[in-house]
Coordinates of C-alpha atoms and ligand atoms in Angstrom, one line a residue:
X58 CA 11.4 2.3 17.4
X59 CA 9.4 2.9 20.4
X60 CA 5.8 3.6 20.3
X61 CA 4.0 6.9 21.9
X62 CA 0.4 7.5 22.5
X63 CA -1.2 10.8 24.2
X64 CA -4.7 11.8 24.9
X65 CA -6.3 15.1 26.1
X66 CA -10.3 15.5 26.2
X67 CA -13.3 14.6 27.8
X68 CA -13.0 10.6 27.8
X69 CA -11.4 8.3 30.1
X70 CA -7.8 8.4 28.8
X71 CA -6.4 5.0 30.2
X72 CA -8.3 2.6 27.7
X73 CA -7.5 4.8 24.7
X74 CA -3.7 5.1 25.6
X75 CA -3.4 1.4 26.6
X76 CA -5.3 0.2 23.3
X77 CA -3.1 2.5 21.3
X78 CA -0.1 1.2 22.8
X79 CA -1.2 -2.3 22.0
X80 CA -1.4 -1.2 18.4
X81 CA 2.1 0.1 18.5
X82 CA 3.6 -2.7 20.2
X83 CA 5.2 -3.7 16.7
X84 CA 7.5 -0.7 17.5
X85 CA 9.0 -2.1 20.5
X86 CA 8.0 -4.4 23.5
X87 CA 10.8 -4.1 25.9
X88 CA 8.6 -2.2 28.5
X89 CA 5.6 0.0 28.7
X90 CA 4.3 2.9 30.8
X91 CA 1.6 5.2 31.0
X92 CA 1.3 8.6 33.2
X93 CA -2.2 9.8 33.9
X94 CA -3.7 12.8 35.6
X95 CA -6.9 13.3 37.7
X96 CA -8.2 15.8 40.1
X97 CA -6.1 14.0 42.9
X98 CA -2.8 14.1 41.1
X99 CA -0.8 12.1 38.8
X100 CA -0.4 8.5 38.6
X101 CA 2.5 6.8 36.5
X102 CA 2.7 3.1 36.0
X103 CA 5.6 1.4 34.3
X104 CA 6.5 -2.3 34.0
X105 CA 9.1 -4.1 32.0
X106 CA 7.8 -6.5 29.3
X107 CA 4.8 -6.1 27.2
X108 CA 1.9 -3.7 27.5
X109 CA -0.2 -6.8 28.7
X110 CA 2.3 -6.8 31.8
X111 CA 1.5 -3.2 32.4
X112 CA -2.0 -3.8 32.3
X113 CA -2.0 -6.5 34.9
X114 CA 0.3 -4.4 37.2
X115 CA -1.9 -1.5 36.9
X116 CA -5.3 -3.7 37.3
X117 CA -6.2 -2.6 40.7
X118 CA -4.7 0.9 40.6
X119 CA -6.2 4.4 40.1
X120 CA -6.4 4.8 36.4
X121 CA -8.8 7.6 36.2
X122 CA -8.2 10.8 34.2
X123 CA -8.8 12.4 31.0
X124 CA -5.2 13.4 30.1
X125 CA -2.6 10.7 29.8
X126 CA 0.4 9.6 27.7
X127 CA 1.9 6.0 27.3
X128 CA 5.0 4.5 25.7
X129 CA 6.1 1.0 24.5
X130 CA 9.8 0.7 24.5
X131 CA 12.5 -0.8 22.3
X132 CA 15.5 -0.2 24.3
X133 CA 18.7 1.7 23.2
X134 CA 20.1 3.5 26.3
X135 CA 19.7 1.3 29.3
X136 CA 18.5 -2.2 29.6
X137 CA 14.8 -3.2 29.6
X138 CA 13.6 -2.8 33.1
X139 CA 11.1 -0.8 35.2
X140 CA 13.3 2.0 36.1
X141 CA 14.3 2.6 32.4
X142 CA 10.7 2.5 31.2
X143 CA 9.2 5.6 30.1
X144 CA 7.6 8.1 31.1
X145 CA 10.5 9.6 32.8
X146 CA 10.4 12.7 35.3
X147 CA 12.2 15.9 35.6
X148 CA 14.3 16.4 39.0
X149 CA 11.6 17.9 40.8
X150 CA 9.2 15.2 39.2
X151 CA 6.6 17.8 38.2
X152 CA 7.3 17.2 34.3
X153 CA 7.0 13.9 32.5
X154 CA 8.3 12.8 29.0
X155 CA 7.9 9.9 26.6
X156 CA 10.2 9.6 23.9
X157 CA 10.8 7.9 20.6
X158 CA 14.3 8.5 19.1
X159 CA 17.9 9.0 20.5
X160 CA 19.3 12.1 22.1
X161 CA 22.9 11.7 20.7
X162 CA 24.6 14.5 23.0
X163 CA 22.8 13.1 26.2
X164 CA 26.1 12.1 27.8
X165 CA 27.4 15.7 27.7
X166 CA 24.2 17.2 28.8
X167 CA 23.8 14.6 31.7
X168 CA 27.3 15.6 32.8
X169 CA 26.5 19.3 32.9
X170 CA 23.3 18.7 34.6
X171 CA 24.8 16.2 37.1
X172 CA 27.2 19.0 37.9
X173 CA 24.4 21.4 38.7
X174 CA 22.8 19.0 41.1
X175 CA 20.3 16.6 39.0
X176 CA 20.1 13.2 40.0
X177 CA 19.0 10.6 37.4
X178 CA 16.9 7.6 38.1
X179 CA 17.6 5.8 34.7
X180 CA 20.1 5.1 32.2
X181 CA 18.2 6.5 29.6
X182 CA 19.0 9.6 27.1
X183 CA 15.2 10.6 27.6
X184 CA 15.5 11.4 31.1
X185 CA 18.4 13.8 30.4
X186 CA 16.1 15.8 28.1
X187 CA 13.3 16.2 30.6
X188 CA 16.0 17.5 33.0
X189 CA 17.3 19.8 30.6
X190 CA 13.8 21.3 30.1
X191 CA 13.3 21.8 33.7
X192 CA 16.6 23.4 34.0
X193 CA 16.0 25.9 31.3
X194 CA 12.5 26.6 32.8
X195 CA 13.6 27.3 36.1
X196 CA 16.7 29.4 35.2
X197 CA 14.9 31.5 32.7
X198 CA 11.6 31.4 34.3
X199 CA 9.8 30.4 31.2
X200 CA 6.6 28.8 30.2
X201 CA 6.9 25.0 29.4
X202 CA 6.3 25.5 25.7
X203 CA 9.2 28.0 25.4
X204 CA 11.4 26.0 27.9
X205 CA 10.8 22.8 25.5
X206 CA 11.5 24.8 22.4
X207 CA 14.9 26.2 23.7
X208 CA 15.8 22.8 25.1
X209 CA 15.2 21.1 21.8
X210 CA 17.3 23.7 20.0
X211 CA 20.2 22.2 22.2
X212 CA 19.6 18.6 21.7
X213 CA 21.2 16.6 18.7
X214 CA 19.4 13.3 17.4
X215 CA 16.0 12.3 16.7
X216 CA 12.9 12.5 18.8
X217 CA 9.1 12.5 18.8
X218 CA 8.2 13.5 22.5
X219 CA 5.0 14.3 24.5
X220 CA 5.5 16.2 27.8
X221 CA 3.0 16.5 30.7
X222 CA 3.1 19.0 33.6
X223 CA 1.4 17.7 36.7
X224 CA 0.7 21.4 37.8
X225 CA -0.9 22.3 34.5
X226 CA -2.9 19.3 33.6
X227 CA -4.8 20.8 31.0
X228 CA -2.1 20.6 28.2
X229 CA 0.3 18.2 26.6
X230 CA 3.4 19.3 24.6
X231 CA 4.4 17.5 21.5
X232 CA 7.4 17.8 19.3
X233 CA 9.1 15.7 16.5
X234 CA 12.4 15.6 14.7
X235 CA 13.2 12.6 12.6
X236 CA 10.6 10.2 14.4
X237 CA 7.0 10.2 13.5
X238 CA 4.2 12.1 15.2
X239 CA 0.5 12.1 14.2
X240 CA -2.0 14.3 16.0
X241 CA -5.8 13.3 15.7
X242 CA -8.3 16.0 15.8
X243 CA -11.2 15.5 17.4
X244 CA -14.2 17.7 18.9
X245 CA -12.9 18.8 22.3
X246 CA -10.3 16.2 22.3
X247 CA -6.8 15.4 20.6
X248 CA -4.9 12.2 20.2
X249 CA -1.2 12.0 19.6
X250 CA 0.4 8.8 18.3
X251 CA 3.6 7.4 16.5
X252 CA 1.3 6.4 13.8
X253 CA -2.6 6.6 13.0
X254 CA -3.6 3.1 14.3
X255 CA -4.1 4.4 17.8
X256 CA -6.4 7.2 16.7
X257 CA -8.5 5.8 13.8
X258 CA -11.4 4.6 15.9
X259 CA -11.9 8.0 17.2
X260 CA -11.3 10.4 14.4
X261 CA -10.3 10.5 10.8
X262 CA -8.8 13.9 10.9
X263 CA -5.1 13.9 11.5
X264 CA -2.4 16.3 11.3
X265 CA 1.2 15.0 10.4
X266 CA 3.5 17.0 12.7
X267 CA 6.7 18.0 10.7
X268 CA 10.3 17.8 11.8
X269 CA 11.3 20.9 13.8
X270 CA 7.8 21.5 14.9
X271 CA 6.4 21.7 18.5
X272 CA 2.6 21.6 19.5
X273 CA 0.8 22.9 22.5
X274 CA -2.4 20.9 22.8
X275 CA -5.4 21.4 25.2
X276 CA -8.4 19.7 24.7
X277 CA -10.0 22.6 22.5
X278 CA -7.0 23.8 20.9
X279 CA -3.9 23.3 19.1
X280 CA -0.9 25.6 18.5
X281 CA 1.8 24.4 16.3
X282 CA 5.1 26.5 16.1
X283 CA 8.5 25.7 14.3
X284 CA 11.6 25.7 16.5
X285 CA 12.5 29.0 15.1
X286 CA 9.2 30.3 16.9
X287 CA 7.3 31.0 13.7
X288 CA 3.6 29.8 14.3
X289 CA 2.3 27.1 11.6
X290 CA -1.0 26.5 10.1
X291 CA -1.3 22.7 10.4
X292 CA -2.7 20.8 7.4
X293 CA -5.5 18.5 8.6
X294 CA -5.8 15.4 6.4
X295 CA -8.3 12.5 6.1
X296 CA -7.2 8.9 7.0
X297 CA -7.9 6.3 4.5
X298 CA -7.1 3.5 7.1
X299 CA -10.0 1.4 8.3
X300 CA -10.2 -0.2 11.6
X301 CA -10.7 -3.9 10.3
X302 CA -7.3 -3.6 8.7
X303 CA -5.7 -3.6 12.2
X304 CA -7.6 -7.0 13.5
X305 CA -6.3 -10.4 13.0
X306 CA -9.6 -11.2 11.1
X307 CA -9.7 -14.7 12.4
X308 CA -6.1 -15.6 11.7
X309 CA -3.8 -16.8 14.7
X310 CA -1.2 -14.2 13.7
X311 CA -1.0 -10.8 12.0
X312 CA 1.7 -12.5 10.0
X313 CA -0.4 -15.2 8.7
X314 CA -3.1 -13.0 7.9
X315 CA -0.7 -10.6 5.9
X316 CA 0.5 -13.6 4.0
X317 CA -2.9 -14.7 2.9
X318 CA -3.7 -10.9 2.1
X319 CA -1.3 -10.9 -0.7
X320 CA -3.5 -11.6 -3.6
X321 CA -5.4 -8.6 -2.4
X322 CA -2.6 -6.4 -1.7
X323 CA -1.0 -6.9 -5.0
X324 CA -4.1 -6.3 -6.9
X325 CA -4.4 -3.2 -4.7
X326 CA -0.9 -2.1 -5.7
X327 CA -1.8 -2.5 -9.5
X328 CA -5.1 -1.0 -9.2
X329 CA -5.2 1.9 -11.9
X330 CA -1.5 1.6 -12.8
X331 CA -1.8 -1.3 -15.4
X332 CA -3.5 -1.4 -18.7
X333 CA -2.9 -4.9 -20.0
X334 CA -4.9 -4.7 -23.3
X335 CA -3.6 -1.4 -24.2
X336 CA -0.1 -2.5 -23.1
X337 CA 0.1 0.6 -20.7
X338 CA 1.7 1.3 -17.4
X339 CA 0.8 4.7 -15.6
X340 CA 2.6 5.9 -12.7
X341 CA 1.1 9.1 -11.8
X342 CA 3.6 9.7 -8.8
X343 CA 6.6 9.7 -11.0
X344 CA 5.0 11.1 -14.4
X345 CA 6.5 14.5 -14.2
X346 CA 10.2 13.0 -13.9
X347 CA 9.6 10.9 -17.1
X348 CA 11.9 13.0 -19.4
X349 CA 14.7 12.8 -16.7
X350 CA 14.0 9.1 -16.4
X351 CA 14.4 8.6 -20.1
X352 CA 18.0 10.2 -19.8
X353 CA 19.5 8.7 -16.7
X354 CA 22.8 6.8 -16.7
X355 CA 22.1 4.9 -13.7
X356 CA 19.6 4.3 -10.8
X357 CA 20.8 3.8 -7.1
X358 CA 18.4 1.9 -4.9
X359 CA 18.8 2.4 -1.1
X360 CA 17.1 0.4 1.6
X361 CA 17.5 -1.9 4.5
X362 CA 16.5 -5.6 5.3
X363 CA 13.5 -6.9 3.4
X364 CA 13.1 -3.7 1.3
X365 CA 16.9 -4.2 0.4
X366 CA 16.0 -7.5 -1.1
X367 CA 13.1 -6.0 -2.8
X368 CA 15.6 -3.5 -4.4
X369 CA 17.8 -6.6 -5.5
X370 CA 14.9 -7.7 -7.4
X371 CA 14.4 -4.3 -8.9
X372 CA 17.8 -4.2 -10.1
X373 CA 17.1 -7.4 -12.2
X374 CA 14.0 -6.2 -13.6
X375 CA 15.1 -2.6 -14.2
X376 CA 18.3 -3.8 -16.1
X377 CA 16.6 -6.6 -17.9
X378 CA 13.8 -4.4 -19.4
X379 CA 14.6 -0.7 -19.2
X380 CA 18.4 -1.3 -19.7
X381 CA 19.5 1.2 -17.1
X382 CA 22.2 0.2 -14.8
X383 CA 21.1 -0.3 -11.1
X384 CA 23.1 -0.2 -8.0
X385 CA 21.6 -1.5 -4.9
X386 CA 22.9 0.0 -1.6
X387 CA 22.4 -0.9 2.1
X388 CA 21.3 2.5 3.3
X389 CA 23.4 2.1 6.5
X390 CA 26.6 1.6 4.4
X391 CA 26.0 4.1 1.7
X392 CA 25.2 7.1 4.0
X393 CA 28.7 6.6 5.6
X394 CA 30.7 6.2 2.4
X395 CA 31.5 9.1 0.2
X396 CA 29.5 7.8 -2.8
X397 CA 29.7 9.4 -6.4
X398 CA 26.3 11.1 -6.8
X399 CA 25.5 13.8 -9.3
X400 CA 22.4 15.6 -10.3
X401 CA 21.9 13.0 -13.2
X402 CA 21.2 10.2 -10.7
X403 CA 17.7 9.0 -9.5
X404 CA 17.8 7.4 -6.2
X405 CA 15.2 5.0 -5.2
X406 CA 14.5 4.8 -1.8
X407 CA 12.4 1.7 -0.6
X408 CA 10.9 1.3 2.9
X409 CA 7.7 -0.3 4.2
X410 CA 7.4 2.1 7.2
X411 CA 8.9 5.2 5.6
X412 CA 10.6 5.8 9.0
X413 CA 13.9 3.8 8.7
X414 CA 16.7 6.2 9.9
X415 CA 19.4 4.9 7.7
X416 CA 17.2 5.0 4.7
X417 CA 16.2 8.5 5.7
X418 CA 19.9 9.5 6.3
X419 CA 20.9 8.0 3.0
X420 CA 18.0 10.1 1.2
X421 CA 19.2 13.4 2.8
X422 CA 22.7 12.9 1.7
X423 CA 21.6 12.0 -2.0
X424 CA 19.6 14.9 -2.0
X425 CA 22.0 17.4 -0.9
X426 CA 24.1 16.1 -3.7
X427 CA 21.7 16.9 -6.3
X428 CA 20.0 13.5 -7.1
X429 CA 16.4 13.1 -7.6
X430 CA 14.7 10.8 -4.9
X431 CA 11.8 8.5 -5.6
X432 CA 10.3 6.8 -2.5
X433 CA 8.7 3.6 -2.6
X434 CA 6.8 3.3 0.7
X435 CA 3.8 1.6 2.3
X436 CA 2.7 4.2 4.9
X437 CA 1.0 7.2 3.9
X438 CA 2.3 10.4 5.2
X439 CA 5.4 8.9 6.6
X440 CA 8.7 10.8 6.6
X441 CA 10.2 9.0 3.4
X442 CA 7.5 10.0 1.1
X443 CA 7.7 13.5 2.4
X444 CA 11.4 13.7 2.0
X445 CA 11.1 12.3 -1.6
X446 CA 10.8 14.5 -4.8
X447 CA 8.3 11.8 -6.3
X448 CA 7.2 8.2 -5.5
X449 CA 4.9 5.5 -5.6
X450 CA 3.0 4.0 -2.7
X451 CA 2.8 0.2 -2.4
X452 CA -0.9 0.3 -1.0
X453 CA -0.4 -3.0 0.7
X454 CA -2.4 -1.9 3.9
X455 CA -1.0 -1.8 7.4
X456 CA 1.7 -4.4 7.8
X457 CA 1.7 -5.4 11.7
X458 CA 3.7 -8.5 12.0
X459 CA 7.2 -7.5 12.5
X460 CA 8.4 -9.8 9.7
X461 CA 7.6 -8.2 6.5
X462 CA 5.6 -10.2 4.0
X463 CA 3.0 -8.5 1.8
X464 CA 5.1 -5.2 2.0
X465 CA 7.7 -7.2 0.2
X466 CA 5.4 -8.5 -2.5
X467 CA 4.2 -5.1 -3.0
X468 CA 7.4 -3.4 -3.2
X469 CA 8.6 -5.8 -5.8
X470 CA 5.2 -5.2 -7.6
X471 CA 6.0 -1.4 -7.7
X472 CA 9.5 -2.1 -8.8
X473 CA 7.9 -4.4 -11.6
X474 CA 5.8 -1.5 -12.6
X475 CA 8.8 0.9 -12.6
X476 CA 10.8 -1.4 -14.7
X477 CA 7.9 -1.7 -17.3
X478 CA 7.1 2.1 -17.2
X479 CA 10.6 3.1 -18.1
X480 CA 11.2 0.4 -20.7
X481 CA 8.0 1.7 -22.3
X482 CA 9.1 5.1 -22.1
X483 CA 12.5 4.5 -23.4
X484 CA 11.3 2.1 -26.1
X485 CA 13.4 -0.8 -24.8
X486 CA 10.6 -3.3 -24.9
X487 CA 8.2 -4.1 -27.6
X488 CA 4.4 -3.3 -27.3
X489 CA 3.4 -6.9 -27.9
X490 CA 6.0 -8.1 -25.2
X491 CA 4.6 -5.4 -22.8
X492 CA 1.1 -6.5 -23.4
X493 CA 2.1 -10.2 -22.8
X494 CA 3.8 -9.2 -19.4
X495 CA 1.2 -7.0 -18.2
X496 CA -1.5 -9.9 -18.8
X497 CA 0.5 -12.1 -17.0
X498 CA 1.2 -9.6 -14.1
X499 CA -2.6 -9.0 -13.9
X500 CA -3.0 -12.8 -13.3
X501 CA -0.4 -12.8 -10.6
X502 CA -2.8 -12.3 -7.8
X503 CA -4.7 -15.6 -8.6
X504 CA -1.4 -17.3 -9.0
X505 CA -0.4 -16.1 -5.7
X506 CA -3.7 -17.8 -4.4
X507 CA -2.4 -20.9 -6.1
X508 CA 1.0 -20.7 -4.3
X509 CA -0.9 -20.4 -1.0
X510 CA -2.7 -23.8 -1.7
X511 CA 0.8 -25.4 -0.9
X512 CA 0.1 -24.7 2.7
X513 CA -0.4 -28.3 3.9
X514 CA 2.7 -29.7 2.3
X515 CA 4.7 -26.6 3.5
X516 CA 3.5 -27.3 6.9
X517 CA 4.7 -31.0 6.6
X518 CA 8.2 -29.8 5.6
X519 CA 8.2 -27.5 8.4
X520 CA 7.6 -30.2 10.9
X521 CA 10.6 -32.3 9.5
X522 CA 13.0 -29.2 9.7
X523 CA 11.8 -27.3 12.7
X524 CA 14.6 -28.7 14.9
X525 CA 17.5 -27.7 12.6
X526 CA 20.2 -25.3 13.8
X527 CA 21.1 -24.1 10.6
X528 CA 19.3 -23.8 7.0
X529 CA 20.7 -22.7 3.6
X530 CA 18.4 -21.0 0.9
X531 CA 19.8 -21.0 -2.5
X532 CA 18.7 -19.5 -5.7
X533 CA 19.9 -18.0 -9.1
X534 CA 19.0 -14.9 -11.0
X535 CA 16.0 -13.2 -9.3
X536 CA 15.8 -16.3 -7.2
X537 CA 18.8 -15.2 -5.3
X538 CA 17.1 -12.3 -3.6
X539 CA 14.1 -14.7 -2.9
X540 CA 16.6 -17.0 -1.2
X541 CA 17.9 -14.1 0.9
X542 CA 14.6 -13.2 1.9
X543 CA 13.7 -16.7 2.8
X544 CA 16.6 -16.9 5.1
X545 CA 15.8 -13.5 6.7
X546 CA 12.3 -14.6 7.5
X547 CA 13.4 -17.9 9.0
X548 CA 16.2 -16.2 11.1
X549 CA 14.1 -13.2 12.6
X550 CA 10.9 -15.4 13.6
X551 CA 12.2 -18.9 14.3
X552 CA 15.7 -17.8 15.8
X553 CA 17.3 -20.6 13.3
X554 CA 20.4 -19.7 11.9
X555 CA 19.9 -19.2 7.9
X556 CA 21.9 -18.0 5.1
X557 CA 20.9 -17.0 1.7
X558 CA 23.5 -17.6 -1.3
X559 CA 23.4 -17.5 -5.1
X560 CA 23.3 -21.2 -5.7
X561 CA 26.5 -21.3 -7.7
X562 CA 28.4 -19.6 -5.0
X563 CA 27.6 -22.7 -2.9
X564 CA 30.8 -24.4 -4.2
X565 CA 33.0 -21.5 -3.0
X566 CA 32.4 -22.2 0.7
X567 CA 29.1 -23.1 2.1
X568 CA 29.3 -26.6 0.6
X569 CA 31.5 -27.4 3.4
X570 CA 28.6 -26.9 5.8
X571 CA 26.4 -29.5 4.2
X572 CA 25.6 -32.9 5.7
X573 CA 22.7 -34.9 6.6
X574 CA 21.6 -32.4 9.4
X575 CA 21.4 -29.5 6.9
X576 CA 18.3 -28.5 5.1
X577 CA 18.9 -26.5 1.9
X578 CA 15.9 -24.8 0.4
X579 CA 16.2 -24.4 -3.4
X580 CA 14.5 -21.9 -5.8
X581 CA 14.3 -24.6 -8.6
X582 CA 11.3 -23.2 -10.9
X583 CA 11.4 -23.8 -14.7
X584 CA 13.4 -20.8 -15.8
X585 CA 16.5 -20.0 -17.6
X586 CA 18.7 -21.4 -14.9
X587 CA 16.7 -24.4 -14.0
X588 CA 19.1 -26.9 -15.3
X589 CA 22.0 -25.3 -13.5
X590 CA 20.0 -25.3 -10.4
X591 CA 19.3 -29.1 -10.8
X592 CA 23.1 -29.5 -10.9
X593 CA 23.4 -27.6 -7.7
X594 CA 20.8 -29.8 -6.1
X595 CA 22.8 -32.9 -7.2
X596 CA 25.8 -31.5 -5.6
X597 CA 23.9 -31.0 -2.2
X598 CA 22.4 -34.6 -2.5
X599 CA 25.9 -36.2 -3.1
X600 CA 27.0 -34.7 0.3
X601 CA 23.7 -36.0 2.0
X602 CA 21.9 -32.7 2.6
X603 CA 18.3 -32.5 2.9
X604 CA 16.9 -30.7 -0.1
X605 CA 13.5 -28.6 0.0
X606 CA 12.8 -27.4 -3.6
X607 CA 10.4 -24.7 -4.7
X608 CA 9.3 -26.0 -8.1
X609 CA 7.0 -25.1 -10.9
X610 CA 3.6 -26.8 -10.8
X611 CA 3.8 -30.2 -12.6
X612 CA 7.6 -30.5 -12.1
X613 CA 8.7 -34.1 -12.5
X614 CA 12.6 -33.6 -12.7
X615 CA 13.4 -32.1 -9.5
X616 CA 10.9 -34.4 -7.5
X617 CA 13.2 -37.2 -8.5
X618 CA 16.2 -35.9 -6.5
X619 CA 14.7 -33.4 -3.8
X620 CA 13.4 -34.7 -0.4
X621 CA 10.3 -32.4 -0.6
X622 CA 8.9 -30.3 -3.5
X623 CA 6.6 -27.3 -2.8
X624 CA 4.8 -26.3 -6.1
X625 CA 4.1 -22.9 -7.4
X626 CA 2.1 -22.0 -10.5
X627 CA 4.1 -21.5 -13.6
X628 CA 4.7 -17.9 -14.8
X629 CA 7.0 -15.7 -16.8
X630 CA 10.5 -15.5 -15.2
X631 CA 9.6 -11.8 -14.4
X632 CA 7.4 -12.7 -11.8
X633 CA 9.2 -15.5 -10.1
X634 CA 10.1 -13.5 -7.1
X635 CA 6.5 -12.7 -6.4
X636 CA 5.5 -16.3 -6.4
X637 CA 8.4 -18.2 -5.0
X638 CA 8.6 -15.9 -2.1
X639 CA 5.1 -17.1 -0.7
X640 CA 6.1 -20.7 0.4
X641 CA 9.3 -19.4 2.0
X642 CA 7.1 -17.1 4.1
X643 CA 4.8 -19.9 5.0
X644 CA 7.6 -22.2 5.8
X645 CA 9.2 -19.7 8.4
X646 CA 5.8 -19.0 9.8
X647 CA 5.1 -22.7 10.4
X648 CA 8.4 -23.4 11.7
X649 CA 8.2 -20.3 14.2
X650 CA 4.7 -21.6 15.5
X651 CA 6.1 -25.1 15.9
X652 CA 9.0 -23.8 17.8
X653 CA 6.8 -21.8 20.1
X654 CA 8.2 -18.5 19.0
X655 CA 6.4 -15.1 19.1
X656 CA 5.6 -14.8 15.5
X657 CA 4.4 -11.3 15.3
X658 CA 6.8 -10.0 17.7
X659 CA 10.1 -11.6 17.5
X660 CA 12.8 -10.9 20.3
X661 CA 15.2 -8.0 19.8
X662 CA 13.2 -6.8 16.6
X663 CA 11.0 -3.9 16.1
X664 CA 8.9 -3.0 13.0
X665 CA 10.3 0.4 12.4
X666 CA 13.8 1.0 12.9
X667 CA 14.0 4.6 13.6
X668 CA 17.4 4.4 15.3
X669 CA 20.8 3.8 13.2
Ligands
AGP1317 C1 11.8 -7.5 7.5 O1 11.2 -8.7 7.9 C2 12.4 -6.9 8.8 N1 11.6 -6.8 9.9 C3 13.4 -5.7 8.5 O2 14.5 -6.1 7.8 C4 12.8 -4.5 7.7 O3 12.5 -4.8 6.2 C5 13.8 -3.3 7.6 O4 13.9 -2.9 8.9 C6 13.5 -2.2 6.8 O5 12.2 -1.5 7.1 P1 11.4 -0.5 6.2 O6 11.1 -1.3 5.1 O7 10.4 0.0 7.0 O8 12.3 0.5 5.8

């Protein structure tokens, strides 16, 4: 959480940093701030609220300068306010810092520094760090780089930081541990950001700073060291990202654009990985582990939020086709239990961002206990793929809406490929069945296009239930994780309380909630649990609940009893989650728009949860 941007070079820095912060707003939007230096000195502007509030606040102020750094905040320590906005300064106000992460031992450090006369102007953990750096620099009479290095050895927690010294306006210092940081390499200029999106229009050459590395950046030079003082040779990589991927492309919101991108994103995810005519799945990323995979006793999937829901779908698919037991764990719970993990285990970590703190901690724990880690991630070069032994990228393209849509279906696609790949390798699927499944999978992008065509009816349903205070989502089999995902989407962007349940569990409690006010969304497609779901719908109707059913195209049974039916194309049950999720994404989207909610940046949320 929190987005950071820095620039040093020959161009005017303000517009670069401001635009970069707008691109990173998905990481937090509680407040924003920019510090910039010109020949007259340093100007620092900070404002609670979105980056646009900062932009308006600074409109008629001096914003010239070719070295600057900015921050968009997701509040952890201290309420969203001007005074808690970054950048923060040292006691003597010469040094400024922006920070993404949490300094866990800030309270102890703050007490010690207060005892030595430091006065703090904010409630943040970040401010403590810059005071500590100043203290070390003054006491030991060190240059700034060395003072930062020594200070970072004293802090516990996670950080991506940029530091500016108003008395040495020719340099920036950056460092990271546990929070992402990319350095863009230009000619006579460098860019720093939490991800590559603020950098892409200036240079394609980037360096992903590693954990425990610290960089001294001037406009013509870059020095990277580890915290143990060993100088590193940074690896310059070329970005595959394209600028148009970061624009709304004519859609009102990124979320809508991303929903409509799914036929393409799923196609990209499968490209070069499936060969339907030959009945072959190829996953280069995990190929070298195939012998291990054939002999494992179980798979553990760790993830958070929507990625956890994708993991549940993966459990159904891997158990069904590859016949390997799968346990799906919330990373946040898993990391604090004492789970039994052995060298025989494969842990699959799923994450869109590749930066989720709990998922990273779960990986680290499983790795220490000898497990093999496979990462499923959307962001190339993020921390999770780098922590994993092997993995598969989802290739969904940048997902900017905070509510995950195309990343979810791409994760499910990758898990489907893994299930088929393992089944093929283990011989738990016949070649003819595999050919038929892969042929069907190859058609899924077109079928998703078909599911998107129900948009008008979905909009109408949205208008009928938009004022509800609660909503239930019910499904069976792999329709259950779809129900969970539908409920999460509605909660996070429309602020309507929603619950996902296995349809049969309704009788064990939630049925008490049902009355004429309660919309109940059923996944009622024609699959193995169709008849049973129809019985569950009857039970809801008997209690005057309002039923919205996602049905297979041409269904005539459910329409007799449901209040509204939303059709999706028919398909093999294996692909139900890929198709049935689409109308639920659109339903939440339209409800949120009708309720006047901020669809792309819902309150209190951030896209990338880099704190536990
Ligand atoms: C999804 O709509 C959410 N915003 C959230 O649950 C998200 O899936 C979760 O934070 C995990 O993120 P990750 O996939 O980047 O690890």
